[in-house]
Structure formats: C-alpha cells, structure tokens
Amino acid sequence: KIIDANKKFFQNNPQDALELAKKLALKKEYPFAAKTVKIALDTLSKDNDSYEEMLKDYGIWTAEAKEKKVAVRALGKYIAQFPHGNYIDIVTKTKDALFFDDKDKNATQRLANYDGLIQKYAGEEIAKKALKRKIDLLFSLKRYNEILKINPSGMKGMMTKSAKALLSQELEKKECYKAINLYKKYKHLNDDGHFDEGLYNCSLKTMHYDIAKSIAKKYVASTILTERERWMYRYALVDYKLQNYAQAIKIGEDLSNIIGEKKSAYGEIYRVLFDAYAKKKNSDKMLWSIKKITANFGIDFSDIDRYMRVVGIGEKLKDDNIIITYGKYVYDMQQKAKTYPQSP
C-alpha cells in the first residue's frame, strides 16, 4: 500500500525508488523490491544512466520472488538490449538458474539442460548446483549406474545410496555377477545385513564362497533356532565348497544333533555330510549319513552316485546285505528313469 501510495513520487524520482528497492532486497523483501523498481523503470528510456541497472535488478528480484515468467522476460530483455552489458554475467546465470526445475520439460530435456549448465559454468557454484540436481533426477529415474559413473566429488552419501539401490536392483533381477562385483567394489553396502540373503545366494552361484562364508558366519550362533539351523547348513555347505571338509563335518554334525531324529527343512545337511565323509574316506559315517538321506528324501535319483559309493563300501567289506540293499535302490532308480549309467 505504501508503494502504491507513493507511485507518482517513484515515477518522478527513479533514483530514490532504486535506493528503496535495494534496501527492501537486502531484507529479502524481493516482491516489494521488484514492484518498487518496476514503477521507476517504466518511466525510463534505455538511454537513461539508471536503466540498465534497474532492468538487471528487476529481473534478479523477480527471480528471487519466484515470479519465473516475469523474471525470464525481464532477464531476456536485458540480454537482448545489453549483450555486452555490465551485468551480463549475473543476468545470464540468473536466467539459466531459473530452468533448474523446469516442470514443462521432460526428464531427457532437463538432463540436457543440467549438462549445459555444468559445462558452461564449470567450477562455479551454479555448475555444482546443476550437478546435484542432475544426480537427484537420475536417482528418481532409478538410473543408479549413471550416478556411479559420474562419481561426483563431495557426494559420498549419494554414491553409497545409489550403489545400495543398484545392488538391490541387481539382486532382485538375479544379476548375480553384477551384484557381486558391485558389492566388492563399494565397501560397507551390507553393513546392516539387509542384503545377506541375496548376497549369499549370489555368492554361491558365482563361486565367491569367501563372501558366502562371511555372511553365514554371522548367524551360526543365532539365538533364533530356525535361523541358526538355516545358516549352519549354509555354513557347512560353503566349507565343503571351499574343501574345508573337516570343518564342514564339524558344523554339519552339530546341526544334526540339533535336528535329532525329526525330519528337517535342512535335511540337505546329510548330503553335505555324506560327501564330506567320502572325501575323508570315512566309510562308517558314509553308511550312517546315507540312512539319514534315505529317511529324509526317500529313494531319490539325485542320490544315485551316493548309493553307488555305498555299494562300493559293501564290496570292500564283503557285506552282502549292503550290496543287495543299496544295489536294489540303484537298480530301481535306473528302471524308473530308464537310464543305466551305473551297473551295480
């Protein structure tokens, strides 16, 4: 109201209007500062000594006041009228900055705009701001790989966030080699154990058994029984893969003691134990574990090689009972599958 009441005064005294507008701007009263200077600006010709400065201030203050369309017109007018003016740099930067978040443009156009600003103002604050906006936009588009390729300095938090999001994405898609390589490259992505399940499975698939073992090790002493059983089985399996047969047997037997005589979701441990006993040439334990395998899985074709090994033990021991019992299992499986790779 004060500005409107003194409109005629500002029109007749443009310099006073400019001084008041500057004071308002210092207090961040940009809408009032812009309105004040505009009253005076409308009375001046381009040749007036104060015109260029006023036009610059009007454009910048309307930009600060979030009056984007007005600011773009004012700043564009300055650039057209004073292409080599005293304030061309700040005016150009202000106008460019107005297009950081141009909602009228699609993502591709906005990214191109950010790239232009980054290149044009390399090393300056506006370029840093444009880079941050570009990274944020790429993240919202789930283009995490591009963020990691840019590797923006001073944005460690966003790098970690992007690497975690990409790891989650790769694990979900079962892209195990990509997931493991990412995990190995960027440390601390799984400090909270969030990706343990996926990383363990991918580690097995890609034969990164050291990673699988480090994950399983965290749970073998869990106070939650079902969790402990699951990870004891997995730990024993990894030790077997690593040819740590004695260790695989130790933890496998510990798990067997927990399971007892009941059927278990982790009856696979007896297959691991059988194979580890075979590596250690422990015939007695092989005979014990084959019974556990049969009890848990019945006569399963996937165990035919194990049954053949047991037949071999029977032949060495000259034990007809073993030979006949397990030889018949092999024969029955071959008849059922119509395949005869083994001949007991």
mmCIF file of C-alpha atoms in Angstrom:
data_model
loop_
_atom_site.group_PDB
_atom_site.id
_atom_site.type_symbol
_atom_site.label_atom_id
_atom_site.label_comp_id
_atom_site.label_asym_id
_atom_site.label_seq_id
_atom_site.Cartn_x
_atom_site.Cartn_y
_atom_site.Cartn_z
ATOM 1 C CA LYS A 1 0.000 0.000 0.000
ATOM 2 C CA ILE A 2 2.866 2.366 0.840
ATOM 3 C CA ILE A 3 4.445 1.637 -2.544
ATOM 4 C CA ASP A 4 1.166 2.224 -4.390
ATOM 5 C CA ALA A 5 0.554 5.460 -2.434
ATOM 6 C CA ASN A 6 3.955 6.804 -3.469
ATOM 7 C CA LYS A 7 3.806 5.611 -7.063
ATOM 8 C CA LYS A 8 3.904 9.140 -8.534
ATOM 9 C CA PHE A 9 6.863 10.040 -6.325
ATOM 10 C CA PHE A 10 8.837 6.998 -7.507
ATOM 11 C CA GLN A 11 7.978 7.774 -11.112
ATOM 12 C CA ASN A 12 9.373 11.265 -10.710
ATOM 13 C CA ASN A 13 12.343 10.186 -8.592
ATOM 14 C CA PRO A 14 13.652 6.916 -10.070
ATOM 15 C CA GLN A 15 16.919 7.066 -8.153
ATOM 16 C CA ASP A 16 15.094 7.228 -4.840
ATOM 17 C CA ALA A 17 12.945 4.310 -5.961
ATOM 18 C CA LEU A 18 16.075 2.314 -6.747
ATOM 19 C CA GLU A 19 17.630 3.057 -3.352
ATOM 20 C CA LEU A 20 14.461 1.984 -1.506
ATOM 21 C CA ALA A 21 14.212 -1.156 -3.629
ATOM 22 C CA LYS A 22 17.810 -2.086 -2.755
ATOM 23 C CA LYS A 23 17.041 -1.741 0.966
ATOM 24 C CA LEU A 24 13.999 -3.967 0.548
ATOM 25 C CA ALA A 25 16.091 -6.523 -1.327
ATOM 26 C CA LEU A 26 18.685 -6.577 1.455
ATOM 27 C CA LYS A 27 15.867 -7.585 3.787
ATOM 28 C CA LYS A 28 14.861 -10.258 1.237
ATOM 29 C CA GLU A 29 11.605 -8.463 0.522
ATOM 30 C CA TYR A 30 12.041 -9.293 -3.145
ATOM 31 C CA PRO A 31 8.396 -8.916 -4.319
ATOM 32 C CA PHE A 32 8.268 -5.360 -2.915
ATOM 33 C CA ALA A 33 11.752 -4.526 -4.170
ATOM 34 C CA ALA A 34 10.775 -5.671 -7.685
ATOM 35 C CA LYS A 35 7.500 -3.746 -7.608
ATOM 36 C CA THR A 36 9.233 -0.551 -6.476
ATOM 37 C CA VAL A 37 11.947 -0.613 -9.101
ATOM 38 C CA LYS A 38 9.431 -1.521 -11.831
ATOM 39 C CA ILE A 39 7.475 1.701 -11.172
ATOM 40 C CA ALA A 40 10.593 3.735 -11.843
ATOM 41 C CA LEU A 41 11.816 1.521 -14.678
ATOM 42 C CA ASP A 42 8.627 2.053 -16.686
ATOM 43 C CA THR A 43 9.313 5.797 -16.808
ATOM 44 C CA LEU A 44 12.873 5.492 -18.148
ATOM 45 C CA SER A 45 14.244 5.110 -21.635
ATOM 46 C CA LYS A 46 17.029 2.704 -22.479
ATOM 47 C CA ASP A 47 19.454 5.631 -22.714
ATOM 48 C CA ASN A 48 18.954 6.641 -19.090
ATOM 49 C CA ASP A 49 22.042 6.028 -16.916
ATOM 50 C CA SER A 50 19.996 4.059 -14.371
ATOM 51 C CA TYR A 51 18.001 1.959 -16.840
ATOM 52 C CA GLU A 52 20.492 -0.912 -17.270
ATOM 53 C CA GLU A 53 20.987 -1.376 -13.524
ATOM 54 C CA MET A 54 17.270 -1.178 -12.825
ATOM 55 C CA LEU A 55 16.433 -3.723 -15.516
ATOM 56 C CA LYS A 56 19.075 -6.061 -14.085
ATOM 57 C CA ASP A 57 17.727 -5.651 -10.549
ATOM 58 C CA TYR A 58 14.133 -6.112 -11.653
ATOM 59 C CA GLY A 59 14.992 -9.383 -13.387
ATOM 60 C CA ILE A 60 17.010 -10.735 -10.453
ATOM 61 C CA TRP A 61 14.468 -9.736 -7.794
ATOM 62 C CA THR A 62 11.517 -11.207 -9.668
ATOM 63 C CA ALA A 63 13.567 -14.404 -9.963
ATOM 64 C CA GLU A 64 14.162 -14.350 -6.198
ATOM 65 C CA ALA A 65 10.437 -13.741 -5.703
ATOM 66 C CA LYS A 66 9.725 -16.952 -7.679
ATOM 67 C CA GLU A 67 7.934 -14.994 -10.416
ATOM 68 C CA LYS A 68 9.540 -17.148 -13.070
ATOM 69 C CA LYS A 69 7.734 -15.987 -16.204
ATOM 70 C CA VAL A 70 8.178 -12.305 -15.350
ATOM 71 C CA ALA A 71 11.830 -12.886 -14.469
ATOM 72 C CA VAL A 72 12.539 -14.754 -17.715
ATOM 73 C CA ARG A 73 11.060 -11.881 -19.750
ATOM 74 C CA ALA A 74 12.981 -9.212 -17.820
ATOM 75 C CA LEU A 75 16.293 -11.053 -17.912
ATOM 76 C CA GLY A 76 15.804 -11.939 -21.581
ATOM 77 C CA LYS A 77 15.109 -8.278 -22.296
ATOM 78 C CA TYR A 78 18.357 -7.290 -20.585
ATOM 79 C CA ILE A 79 20.362 -9.859 -22.585
ATOM 80 C CA ALA A 80 18.778 -8.634 -25.829
ATOM 81 C CA GLN A 81 19.362 -4.959 -25.069
ATOM 82 C CA PHE A 82 22.766 -5.272 -23.378
ATOM 83 C CA PRO A 83 24.522 -8.337 -24.791
ATOM 84 C CA HIS A 84 27.848 -6.905 -23.580
ATOM 85 C CA GLY A 85 26.425 -5.042 -20.605
ATOM 86 C CA ASN A 86 27.992 -4.503 -17.208
ATOM 87 C CA TYR A 87 25.810 -7.151 -15.607
ATOM 88 C CA ILE A 88 25.572 -9.691 -18.420
ATOM 89 C CA ASP A 89 27.242 -12.489 -16.422
ATOM 90 C CA ILE A 90 24.989 -12.332 -13.364
ATOM 91 C CA VAL A 91 21.904 -11.831 -15.536
ATOM 92 C CA THR A 92 22.750 -14.853 -17.696
ATOM 93 C CA LYS A 93 23.436 -17.031 -14.649
ATOM 94 C CA THR A 94 20.190 -15.967 -13.001
ATOM 95 C CA LYS A 95 18.205 -16.726 -16.152
ATOM 96 C CA ASP A 96 19.906 -20.091 -16.606
ATOM 97 C CA ALA A 97 19.247 -20.997 -12.981
ATOM 98 C CA LEU A 98 15.524 -20.471 -13.486
ATOM 99 C CA PHE A 99 15.464 -23.618 -15.610
ATOM 100 C CA PHE A 100 16.880 -25.963 -12.958
ATOM 101 C CA ASP A 101 13.463 -27.436 -12.310
ATOM 102 C CA ASP A 102 11.519 -26.680 -15.436
ATOM 103 C CA LYS A 103 8.484 -28.906 -14.948
ATOM 104 C CA ASP A 104 7.381 -28.186 -18.503
ATOM 105 C CA LYS A 105 10.309 -30.229 -19.800
ATOM 106 C CA ASN A 106 10.639 -33.999 -19.739
ATOM 107 C CA ALA A 107 13.476 -35.775 -17.925
ATOM 108 C CA THR A 108 15.659 -36.010 -21.039
ATOM 109 C CA GLN A 109 15.387 -32.264 -21.672
ATOM 110 C CA ARG A 110 16.082 -31.441 -18.041
ATOM 111 C CA LEU A 111 19.168 -33.645 -18.012
ATOM 112 C CA ALA A 112 20.410 -31.967 -21.176
ATOM 113 C CA ASN A 113 19.808 -28.583 -19.566
ATOM 114 C CA TYR A 114 21.803 -29.590 -16.482
ATOM 115 C CA ASP A 115 24.646 -30.827 -18.688
ATOM 116 C CA GLY A 116 24.687 -27.469 -20.468
ATOM 117 C CA LEU A 117 24.906 -25.590 -17.175
ATOM 118 C CA ILE A 118 27.616 -27.900 -15.827
ATOM 119 C CA GLN A 119 29.718 -27.349 -18.929
ATOM 120 C CA LYS A 120 29.025 -23.627 -19.226
ATOM 121 C CA TYR A 121 29.749 -22.808 -15.585
ATOM 122 C CA ALA A 122 32.443 -25.405 -14.825
ATOM 123 C CA GLY A 123 33.980 -24.806 -11.427
ATOM 124 C CA GLU A 124 31.316 -22.314 -10.354
ATOM 125 C CA GLU A 125 28.528 -22.660 -7.816
ATOM 126 C CA ILE A 126 25.830 -22.850 -10.476
ATOM 127 C CA ALA A 127 27.568 -25.879 -12.032
ATOM 128 C CA LYS A 128 27.713 -27.617 -8.651
ATOM 129 C CA LYS A 129 24.034 -26.928 -8.126
ATOM 130 C CA ALA A 130 23.212 -28.243 -11.599
ATOM 131 C CA LEU A 131 25.232 -31.405 -10.929
ATOM 132 C CA LYS A 132 23.345 -32.025 -7.695
ATOM 133 C CA ARG A 133 20.007 -31.580 -9.461
ATOM 134 C CA LYS A 134 21.143 -33.934 -12.218
ATOM 135 C CA ILE A 135 22.159 -36.591 -9.690
ATOM 136 C CA ASP A 136 18.843 -36.238 -7.857
ATOM 137 C CA LEU A 137 16.913 -36.590 -11.115
ATOM 138 C CA LEU A 138 18.909 -39.658 -12.182
ATOM 139 C CA PHE A 139 18.214 -41.230 -8.798
ATOM 140 C CA SER A 140 14.484 -40.596 -9.116
ATOM 141 C CA LEU A 141 14.654 -42.279 -12.539
ATOM 142 C CA LYS A 142 16.466 -45.275 -10.967
ATOM 143 C CA ARG A 143 19.447 -44.714 -13.248
ATOM 144 C CA TYR A 144 21.894 -45.579 -10.489
ATOM 145 C CA ASN A 145 24.631 -46.832 -12.801
ATOM 146 C CA GLU A 146 24.940 -43.407 -14.396
ATOM 147 C CA ILE A 147 25.389 -41.782 -10.992
ATOM 148 C CA LEU A 148 28.182 -44.196 -10.121
ATOM 149 C CA LYS A 149 29.888 -43.496 -13.458
ATOM 150 C CA ILE A 150 29.766 -39.746 -12.782
ATOM 151 C CA ASN A 151 31.264 -40.368 -9.317
ATOM 152 C CA PRO A 152 30.504 -36.833 -8.071
ATOM 153 C CA SER A 153 33.031 -35.499 -5.576
ATOM 154 C CA GLY A 154 31.639 -34.340 -2.258
ATOM 155 C CA MET A 155 28.547 -36.530 -2.648
ATOM 156 C CA LYS A 156 29.681 -39.672 -0.841
ATOM 157 C CA GLY A 157 26.279 -40.149 0.735
ATOM 158 C CA MET A 158 24.521 -40.158 -2.627
ATOM 159 C CA MET A 159 27.152 -42.524 -4.060
ATOM 160 C CA THR A 160 26.515 -45.021 -1.259
ATOM 161 C CA LYS A 161 22.751 -44.596 -1.592
ATOM 162 C CA SER A 162 22.960 -45.175 -5.365
ATOM 163 C CA ALA A 163 25.248 -48.182 -5.011
ATOM 164 C CA LYS A 164 22.855 -49.742 -2.470
ATOM 165 C CA ALA A 165 19.857 -49.097 -4.697
ATOM 166 C CA LEU A 166 21.681 -50.615 -7.674
ATOM 167 C CA LEU A 167 22.739 -53.641 -5.603
ATOM 168 C CA SER A 168 19.122 -54.176 -4.572
ATOM 169 C CA GLN A 169 18.077 -53.868 -8.220
ATOM 170 C CA GLU A 170 20.661 -56.390 -9.447
ATOM 171 C CA LEU A 171 19.830 -58.897 -6.706
ATOM 172 C CA GLU A 172 16.131 -58.611 -7.495
ATOM 173 C CA LYS A 173 16.844 -59.308 -11.168
ATOM 174 C CA LYS A 174 19.146 -62.217 -10.184
ATOM 175 C CA GLU A 175 22.047 -60.494 -11.968
ATOM 176 C CA CYS A 176 24.475 -62.200 -9.626
ATOM 177 C CA TYR A 177 27.790 -61.382 -11.309
ATOM 178 C CA LYS A 178 26.882 -57.698 -11.459
ATOM 179 C CA ALA A 179 25.676 -57.742 -7.851
ATOM 180 C CA ILE A 180 28.821 -59.386 -6.500
ATOM 181 C CA ASN A 181 31.148 -57.116 -8.487
ATOM 182 C CA LEU A 182 29.269 -54.092 -7.168
ATOM 183 C CA TYR A 183 29.451 -55.417 -3.613
ATOM 184 C CA LYS A 184 33.204 -55.959 -3.928
ATOM 185 C CA LYS A 185 33.794 -52.507 -5.413
ATOM 186 C CA TYR A 186 31.801 -50.444 -2.936
ATOM 187 C CA LYS A 187 32.566 -51.311 0.665
ATOM 188 C CA HIS A 188 30.057 -51.229 3.518
ATOM 189 C CA LEU A 189 26.992 -51.684 1.289
ATOM 190 C CA ASN A 190 25.776 -54.511 3.501
ATOM 191 C CA ASP A 191 26.929 -53.413 6.943
ATOM 192 C CA ASP A 192 23.364 -53.674 8.226
ATOM 193 C CA GLY A 193 22.904 -57.181 6.784
ATOM 194 C CA HIS A 194 19.965 -56.085 4.644
ATOM 195 C CA PHE A 195 21.256 -57.956 1.572
ATOM 196 C CA ASP A 196 22.550 -61.085 3.348
ATOM 197 C CA GLU A 197 20.053 -63.483 1.788
ATOM 198 C CA GLY A 198 20.527 -62.272 -1.780
ATOM 199 C CA LEU A 199 24.292 -61.910 -1.483
ATOM 200 C CA TYR A 200 24.681 -65.385 -0.011
ATOM 201 C CA ASN A 201 22.736 -66.985 -2.858
ATOM 202 C CA CYS A 202 24.589 -64.977 -5.484
ATOM 203 C CA SER A 203 27.930 -65.769 -3.855
ATOM 204 C CA LEU A 204 27.192 -69.476 -4.214
ATOM 205 C CA LYS A 205 26.078 -69.052 -7.806
ATOM 206 C CA THR A 206 29.215 -67.106 -8.757
ATOM 207 C CA MET A 207 31.504 -69.284 -6.598
ATOM 208 C CA HIS A 208 32.527 -66.420 -4.332
ATOM 209 C CA TYR A 209 32.498 -68.765 -1.391
ATOM 210 C CA ASP A 210 34.560 -66.474 0.823
ATOM 211 C CA ILE A 211 31.754 -63.890 0.706
ATOM 212 C CA ALA A 212 29.107 -66.546 1.329
ATOM 213 C CA LYS A 213 31.029 -67.855 4.341
ATOM 214 C CA SER A 214 31.482 -64.396 5.880
ATOM 215 C CA ILE A 215 27.721 -63.863 5.661
ATOM 216 C CA ALA A 216 26.774 -67.279 7.055
ATOM 217 C CA LYS A 217 29.247 -66.952 9.923
ATOM 218 C CA LYS A 218 27.207 -64.101 11.432
ATOM 219 C CA TYR A 219 24.239 -66.396 12.109
ATOM 220 C CA VAL A 220 25.624 -69.779 13.166
ATOM 221 C CA ALA A 221 25.291 -68.796 16.833
ATOM 222 C CA SER A 222 21.905 -67.113 16.472
ATOM 223 C CA THR A 223 19.556 -67.410 19.424
ATOM 224 C CA ILE A 224 16.685 -67.934 16.970
ATOM 225 C CA LEU A 225 16.744 -71.694 16.404
ATOM 226 C CA THR A 226 15.248 -71.756 12.899
ATOM 227 C CA GLU A 227 17.687 -69.059 11.786
ATOM 228 C CA ARG A 228 20.632 -70.876 13.351
ATOM 229 C CA GLU A 229 19.693 -74.163 11.624
ATOM 230 C CA ARG A 230 19.364 -72.478 8.248
ATOM 231 C CA TRP A 231 22.734 -70.749 8.453
ATOM 232 C CA MET A 232 24.562 -73.712 9.988
ATOM 233 C CA TYR A 233 23.522 -75.730 6.937
ATOM 234 C CA ARG A 234 24.688 -72.943 4.646
ATOM 235 C CA TYR A 235 27.969 -72.537 6.515
ATOM 236 C CA ALA A 236 28.690 -76.265 6.257
ATOM 237 C CA LEU A 237 27.855 -76.236 2.552
ATOM 238 C CA VAL A 238 30.262 -73.352 1.906
ATOM 239 C CA ASP A 239 33.019 -75.051 3.891
ATOM 240 C CA TYR A 240 32.524 -78.125 1.735
ATOM 241 C CA LYS A 241 32.778 -75.984 -1.417
ATOM 242 C CA LEU A 242 35.982 -74.484 -0.015
ATOM 243 C CA GLN A 243 37.296 -78.024 0.575
ATOM 244 C CA ASN A 244 37.317 -77.443 4.331
ATOM 245 C CA TYR A 245 35.913 -80.935 4.811
ATOM 246 C CA ALA A 246 36.757 -81.316 8.498
ATOM 247 C CA GLN A 247 35.068 -78.000 9.321
ATOM 248 C CA ALA A 248 32.057 -78.892 7.154
ATOM 249 C CA ILE A 249 31.752 -82.166 9.074
ATOM 250 C CA LYS A 250 32.038 -80.456 12.450
ATOM 251 C CA ILE A 251 29.296 -77.915 11.888
ATOM 252 C CA GLY A 252 27.195 -80.449 9.973
ATOM 253 C CA GLU A 253 27.298 -82.853 12.899
ATOM 254 C CA ASP A 254 26.404 -80.021 15.283
ATOM 255 C CA LEU A 255 23.368 -79.295 13.135
ATOM 256 C CA SER A 256 22.484 -82.999 13.021
ATOM 257 C CA ASN A 257 22.486 -83.048 16.826
ATOM 258 C CA ILE A 258 20.073 -80.095 16.879
ATOM 259 C CA ILE A 259 17.790 -81.757 14.316
ATOM 260 C CA GLY A 260 17.798 -85.087 16.129
ATOM 261 C CA GLU A 261 15.517 -87.741 14.700
ATOM 262 C CA LYS A 262 12.873 -85.385 13.344
ATOM 263 C CA LYS A 263 12.546 -84.540 9.674
ATOM 264 C CA SER A 264 14.004 -81.137 8.978
ATOM 265 C CA ALA A 265 13.832 -78.458 6.323
ATOM 266 C CA TYR A 266 17.617 -78.709 6.407
ATOM 267 C CA GLY A 267 17.903 -82.439 5.823
ATOM 268 C CA GLU A 268 20.210 -81.470 2.929
ATOM 269 C CA ILE A 269 22.925 -81.362 5.587
ATOM 270 C CA TYR A 270 23.142 -85.159 5.382
ATOM 271 C CA ARG A 271 24.084 -84.951 1.719
ATOM 272 C CA VAL A 272 26.794 -82.434 2.580
ATOM 273 C CA LEU A 273 27.984 -84.704 5.375
ATOM 274 C CA PHE A 274 27.990 -87.798 3.149
ATOM 275 C CA ASP A 275 30.073 -86.044 0.517
ATOM 276 C CA ALA A 276 32.492 -84.658 3.154
ATOM 277 C CA TYR A 277 32.833 -88.117 4.771
ATOM 278 C CA ALA A 278 33.547 -89.534 1.313
ATOM 279 C CA LYS A 279 36.362 -87.001 0.861
ATOM 280 C CA LYS A 280 37.777 -88.083 4.228
ATOM 281 C CA LYS A 281 37.213 -91.781 3.311
ATOM 282 C CA ASN A 282 35.165 -92.389 6.442
ATOM 283 C CA SER A 283 33.082 -95.409 5.438
ATOM 284 C CA ASP A 284 31.277 -95.801 8.756
ATOM 285 C CA LYS A 285 29.993 -92.225 8.656
ATOM 286 C CA MET A 286 29.039 -92.593 4.991
ATOM 287 C CA LEU A 287 26.850 -95.559 5.926
ATOM 288 C CA TRP A 288 25.310 -93.566 8.768
ATOM 289 C CA SER A 289 24.599 -90.499 6.607
ATOM 290 C CA ILE A 290 23.139 -92.484 3.662
ATOM 291 C CA LYS A 291 20.495 -93.795 6.050
ATOM 292 C CA LYS A 292 19.688 -90.225 7.057
ATOM 293 C CA ILE A 293 19.464 -89.228 3.404
ATOM 294 C CA THR A 294 17.059 -92.078 2.673
ATOM 295 C CA ALA A 295 14.963 -91.228 5.723
ATOM 296 C CA ASN A 296 14.675 -87.589 4.676
ATOM 297 C CA PHE A 297 14.309 -87.889 0.911
ATOM 298 C CA GLY A 298 13.318 -91.457 0.148
ATOM 299 C CA ILE A 299 14.974 -93.113 -2.843
ATOM 300 C CA ASP A 300 15.845 -90.041 -4.919
ATOM 301 C CA PHE A 301 17.605 -90.245 -8.270
ATOM 302 C CA SER A 302 19.829 -87.285 -7.374
ATOM 303 C CA ASP A 303 21.482 -89.572 -4.793
ATOM 304 C CA ILE A 304 22.269 -92.426 -7.194
ATOM 305 C CA ASP A 305 26.014 -91.739 -7.157
ATOM 306 C CA ARG A 306 25.966 -91.767 -3.358
ATOM 307 C CA TYR A 307 24.196 -95.144 -3.367
ATOM 308 C CA MET A 308 26.785 -96.480 -5.794
ATOM 309 C CA ARG A 309 29.528 -95.378 -3.385
ATOM 310 C CA VAL A 310 27.760 -97.291 -0.619
ATOM 311 C CA VAL A 311 27.598 -100.398 -2.842
ATOM 312 C CA GLY A 312 31.358 -99.960 -3.261
ATOM 313 C CA ILE A 313 31.770 -99.892 0.527
ATOM 314 C CA GLY A 314 29.727 -103.105 0.751
ATOM 315 C CA GLU A 315 32.025 -104.781 -1.789
ATOM 316 C CA LYS A 316 35.123 -103.762 0.175
ATOM 317 C CA LEU A 317 33.586 -105.003 3.395
ATOM 318 C CA LYS A 318 32.247 -108.121 1.633
ATOM 319 C CA ASP A 319 28.889 -107.254 3.172
ATOM 320 C CA ASP A 320 26.165 -108.811 1.014
ATOM 321 C CA ASN A 321 23.424 -107.043 2.963
ATOM 322 C CA ILE A 322 24.796 -103.604 1.985
ATOM 323 C CA ILE A 323 25.401 -104.688 -1.610
ATOM 324 C CA ILE A 324 21.919 -106.120 -2.058
ATOM 325 C CA THR A 325 20.050 -103.326 -0.257
ATOM 326 C CA TYR A 326 21.697 -100.382 -1.979
ATOM 327 C CA GLY A 327 22.260 -102.188 -5.248
ATOM 328 C CA LYS A 328 18.492 -102.706 -5.454
ATOM 329 C CA TYR A 329 17.936 -98.998 -4.828
ATOM 330 C CA VAL A 330 20.232 -98.188 -7.749
ATOM 331 C CA TYR A 331 18.530 -100.750 -9.996
ATOM 332 C CA ASP A 332 15.037 -99.470 -9.128
ATOM 333 C CA MET A 333 16.056 -95.878 -9.834
ATOM 334 C CA GLN A 334 17.553 -96.847 -13.178
ATOM 335 C CA GLN A 335 14.406 -98.731 -14.140
ATOM 336 C CA LYS A 336 12.248 -95.779 -13.186
ATOM 337 C CA ALA A 337 14.413 -93.259 -15.021
ATOM 338 C CA LYS A 338 15.133 -95.567 -17.982
ATOM 339 C CA THR A 339 18.825 -94.756 -17.748
ATOM 340 C CA TYR A 340 21.711 -97.083 -16.937
ATOM 341 C CA PRO A 341 24.937 -95.136 -16.368
ATOM 342 C CA GLN A 342 25.623 -97.285 -13.288
ATOM 343 C CA SER A 343 25.721 -101.062 -13.255
ATOM 344 C CA PRO A 344 25.678 -102.391 -9.702
#
